[in-house]
Tab-separated table of C-alpha atoms and ligand atoms in Angstrom:
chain	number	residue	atom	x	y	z
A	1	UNK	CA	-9.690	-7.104	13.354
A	2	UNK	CA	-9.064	-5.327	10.346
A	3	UNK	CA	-7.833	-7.055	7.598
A	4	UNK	CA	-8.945	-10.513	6.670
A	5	UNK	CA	-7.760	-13.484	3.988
A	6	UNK	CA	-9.844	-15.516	1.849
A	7	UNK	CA	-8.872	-17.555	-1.234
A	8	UNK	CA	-10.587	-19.119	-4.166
A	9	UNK	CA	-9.964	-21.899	-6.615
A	10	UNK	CA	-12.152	-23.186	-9.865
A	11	UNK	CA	-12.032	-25.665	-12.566
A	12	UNK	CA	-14.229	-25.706	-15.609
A	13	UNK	CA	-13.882	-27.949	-18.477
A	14	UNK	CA	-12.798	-26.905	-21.936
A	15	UNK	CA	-15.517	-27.833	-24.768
A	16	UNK	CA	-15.992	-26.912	-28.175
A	17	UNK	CA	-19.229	-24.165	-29.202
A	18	UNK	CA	-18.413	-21.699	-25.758
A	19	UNK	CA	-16.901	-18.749	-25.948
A	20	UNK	CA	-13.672	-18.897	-23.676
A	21	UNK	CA	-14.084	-15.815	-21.127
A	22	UNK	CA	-11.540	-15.489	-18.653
A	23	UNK	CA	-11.430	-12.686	-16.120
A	24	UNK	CA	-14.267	-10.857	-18.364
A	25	UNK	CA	-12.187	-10.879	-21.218
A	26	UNK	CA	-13.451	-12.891	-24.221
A	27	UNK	CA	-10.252	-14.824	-25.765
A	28	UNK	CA	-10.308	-15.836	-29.337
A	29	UNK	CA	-9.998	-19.805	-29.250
A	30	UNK	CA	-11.515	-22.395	-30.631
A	31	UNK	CA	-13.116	-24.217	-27.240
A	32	UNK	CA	-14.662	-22.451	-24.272
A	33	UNK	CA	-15.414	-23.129	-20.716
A	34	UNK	CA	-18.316	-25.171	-19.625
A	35	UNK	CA	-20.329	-23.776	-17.348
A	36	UNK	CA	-23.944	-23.012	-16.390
A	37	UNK	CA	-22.987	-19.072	-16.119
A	38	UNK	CA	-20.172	-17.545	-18.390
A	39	UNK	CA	-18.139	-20.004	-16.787
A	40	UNK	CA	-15.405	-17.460	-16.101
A	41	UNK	CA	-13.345	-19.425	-14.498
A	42	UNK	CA	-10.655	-16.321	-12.957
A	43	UNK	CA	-13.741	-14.331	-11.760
A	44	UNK	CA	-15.529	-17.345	-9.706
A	45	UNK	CA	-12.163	-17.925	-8.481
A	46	UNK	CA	-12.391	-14.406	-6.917
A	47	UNK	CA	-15.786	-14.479	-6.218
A	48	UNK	CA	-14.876	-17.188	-4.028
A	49	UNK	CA	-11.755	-15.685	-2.537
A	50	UNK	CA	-14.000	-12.574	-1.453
A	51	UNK	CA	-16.964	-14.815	0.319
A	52	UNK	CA	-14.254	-16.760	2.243
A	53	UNK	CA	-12.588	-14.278	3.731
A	54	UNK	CA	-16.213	-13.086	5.609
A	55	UNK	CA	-16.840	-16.727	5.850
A	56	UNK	CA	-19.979	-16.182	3.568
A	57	UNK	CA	-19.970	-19.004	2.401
A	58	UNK	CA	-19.330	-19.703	-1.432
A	59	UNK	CA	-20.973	-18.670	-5.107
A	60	UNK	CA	-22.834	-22.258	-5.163
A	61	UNK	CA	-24.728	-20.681	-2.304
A	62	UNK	CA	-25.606	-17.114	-4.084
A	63	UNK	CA	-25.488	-17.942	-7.941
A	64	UNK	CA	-26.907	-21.922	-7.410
A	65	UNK	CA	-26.174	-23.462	-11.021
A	66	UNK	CA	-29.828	-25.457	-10.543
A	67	UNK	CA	-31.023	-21.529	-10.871
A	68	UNK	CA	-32.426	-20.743	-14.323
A	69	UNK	CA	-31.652	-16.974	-13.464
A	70	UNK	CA	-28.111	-17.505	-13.748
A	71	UNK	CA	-27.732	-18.973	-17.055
A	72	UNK	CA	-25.489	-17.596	-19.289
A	73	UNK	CA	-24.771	-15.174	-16.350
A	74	UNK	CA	-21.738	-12.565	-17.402
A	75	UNK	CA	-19.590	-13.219	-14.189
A	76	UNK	CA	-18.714	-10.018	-13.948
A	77	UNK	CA	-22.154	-8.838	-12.816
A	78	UNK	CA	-22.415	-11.894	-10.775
A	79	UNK	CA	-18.576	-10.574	-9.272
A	80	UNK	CA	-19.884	-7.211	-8.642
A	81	UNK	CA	-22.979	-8.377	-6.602
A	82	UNK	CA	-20.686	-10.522	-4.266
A	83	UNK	CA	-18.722	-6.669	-4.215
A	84	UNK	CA	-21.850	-4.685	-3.004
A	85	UNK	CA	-22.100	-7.703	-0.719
A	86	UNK	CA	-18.456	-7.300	1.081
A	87	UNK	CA	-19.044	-3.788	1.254
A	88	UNK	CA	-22.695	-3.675	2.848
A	89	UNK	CA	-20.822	-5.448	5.660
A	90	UNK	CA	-17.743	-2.536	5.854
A	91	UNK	CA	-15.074	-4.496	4.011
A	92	UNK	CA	-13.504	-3.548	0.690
A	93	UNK	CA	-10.221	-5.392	-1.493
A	94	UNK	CA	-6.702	-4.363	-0.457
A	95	UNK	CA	-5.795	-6.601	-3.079
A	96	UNK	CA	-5.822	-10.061	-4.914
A	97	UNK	CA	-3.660	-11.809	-6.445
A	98	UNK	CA	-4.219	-15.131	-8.686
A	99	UNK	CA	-2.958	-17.294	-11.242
A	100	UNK	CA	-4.591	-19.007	-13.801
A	101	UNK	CA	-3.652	-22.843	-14.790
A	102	UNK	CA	-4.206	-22.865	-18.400
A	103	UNK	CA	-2.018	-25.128	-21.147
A	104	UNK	CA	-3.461	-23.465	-24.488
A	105	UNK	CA	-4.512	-20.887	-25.686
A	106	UNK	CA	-1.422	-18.864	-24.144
A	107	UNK	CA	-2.905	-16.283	-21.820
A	108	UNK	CA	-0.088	-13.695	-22.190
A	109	UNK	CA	-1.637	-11.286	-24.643
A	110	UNK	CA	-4.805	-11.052	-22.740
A	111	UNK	CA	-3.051	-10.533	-18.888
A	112	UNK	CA	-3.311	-6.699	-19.102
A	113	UNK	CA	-6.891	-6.878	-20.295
A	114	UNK	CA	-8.429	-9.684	-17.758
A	115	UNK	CA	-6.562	-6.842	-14.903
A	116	UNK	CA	-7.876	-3.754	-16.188
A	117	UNK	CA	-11.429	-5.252	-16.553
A	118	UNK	CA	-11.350	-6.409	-13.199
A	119	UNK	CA	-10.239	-3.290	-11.869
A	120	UNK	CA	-12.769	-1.627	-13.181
A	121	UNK	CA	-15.485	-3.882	-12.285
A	122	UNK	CA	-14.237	-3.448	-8.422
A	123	UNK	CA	-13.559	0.056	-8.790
A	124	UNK	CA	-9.864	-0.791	-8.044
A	125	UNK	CA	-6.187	0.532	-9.117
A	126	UNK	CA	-4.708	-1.912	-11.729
A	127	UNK	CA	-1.835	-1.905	-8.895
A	128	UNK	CA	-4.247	-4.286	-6.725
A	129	UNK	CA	-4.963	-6.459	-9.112
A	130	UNK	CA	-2.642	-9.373	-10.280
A	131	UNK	CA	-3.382	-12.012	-12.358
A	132	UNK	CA	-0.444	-14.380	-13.472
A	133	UNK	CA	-0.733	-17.461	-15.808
A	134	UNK	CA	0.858	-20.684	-15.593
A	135	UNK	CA	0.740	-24.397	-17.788
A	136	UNK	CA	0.397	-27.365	-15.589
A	137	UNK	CA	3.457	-29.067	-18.102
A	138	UNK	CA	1.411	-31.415	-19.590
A	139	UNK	CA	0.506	-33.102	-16.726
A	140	UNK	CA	-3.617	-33.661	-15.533
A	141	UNK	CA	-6.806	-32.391	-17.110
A	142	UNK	CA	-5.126	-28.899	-17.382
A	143	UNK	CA	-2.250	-29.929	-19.148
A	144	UNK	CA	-3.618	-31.939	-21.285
A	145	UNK	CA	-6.084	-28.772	-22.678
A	146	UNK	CA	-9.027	-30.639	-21.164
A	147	UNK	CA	-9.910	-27.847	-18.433
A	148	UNK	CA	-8.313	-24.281	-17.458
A	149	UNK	CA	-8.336	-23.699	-13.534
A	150	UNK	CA	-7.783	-20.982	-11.566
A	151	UNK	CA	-6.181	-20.045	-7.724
A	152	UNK	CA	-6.932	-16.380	-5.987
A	153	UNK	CA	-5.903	-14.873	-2.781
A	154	UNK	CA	-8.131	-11.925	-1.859
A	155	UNK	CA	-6.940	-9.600	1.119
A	156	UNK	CA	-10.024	-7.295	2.427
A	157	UNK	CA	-9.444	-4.175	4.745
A	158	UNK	CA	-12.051	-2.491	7.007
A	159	UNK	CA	-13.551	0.899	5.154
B	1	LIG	MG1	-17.004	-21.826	-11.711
């Protein structure tokens, strides 16, 4: 087998005092996401996509939030571990693609930067890396600018 499938999803609650980091990018708003780490929400999403497709598990398991270690963690460190990880056992990202379920602040501005950070944390082409963002219309804790969440698919090909 040479190609294999994993995807991710996250939800973290929106409260005031954070800084709101999303995909490594720090967003200018005036809540943030809870969280015992950065709480970036679009990189734990990934994190996760990457672990499930080697069925290793999930980031609860390598990043436990009882852990004092990982307080305050920058997720992008925490992202590249779980990247040294795929490739120790000979698998690397074709590509991902995820969306991010957020009703304010509007995400636009920041899409290019949340890919190109990403990229270069993984050492990837911007052309593998897609992040789209989406409201959830008003509806549940999303829409109603209670919580952002976040959905990734992450395809991973033998090196
Ligand atoms: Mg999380």
């Amino acid at each position: 087998m040479n190609i294999r499938i994993g995807n991710g999803y996250d939800i973290h609650r929106l409260v005031n005092d954070r800084p709101l980091i999303i995909g490594g990018v720090n967003i200018p708003y005036a809540q943030g996401l809870l969280g015992h780490s950065d709480a970036d929400v679009l990189t734990h999403t990934i994190m996760d996509a990457m672990l499930g497709a080697l069925a290793l598990g999930d980031i609860g398991h390598y990043f436990p939030p009882t852990d004092p270690q990982w307080a305050g963690a920058d997720s992008i460190k925490l992202l590249q571990a779980v990247d040294r990880l795929i490739k120790a056992q000979g698998w690397q990202i074709n590509n991902i693609d995820s969306v991010i379920i957020a009703e304010a602040p509007k995400l636009k501005p920041h899409i290019k930067s949340m890919c190109d950070r990403l990229a270069q944390a993984l050492d990837l082409e911007i052309s593998q890396v897609s992040v789209k963002a989406t409201t959830n219309e008003g509806l549940d804790s999303m829409g109603q600018k209670a919580s952002i969440a976040a959905h990734a698919v992450v395809l991973l090909v033998r090196i």
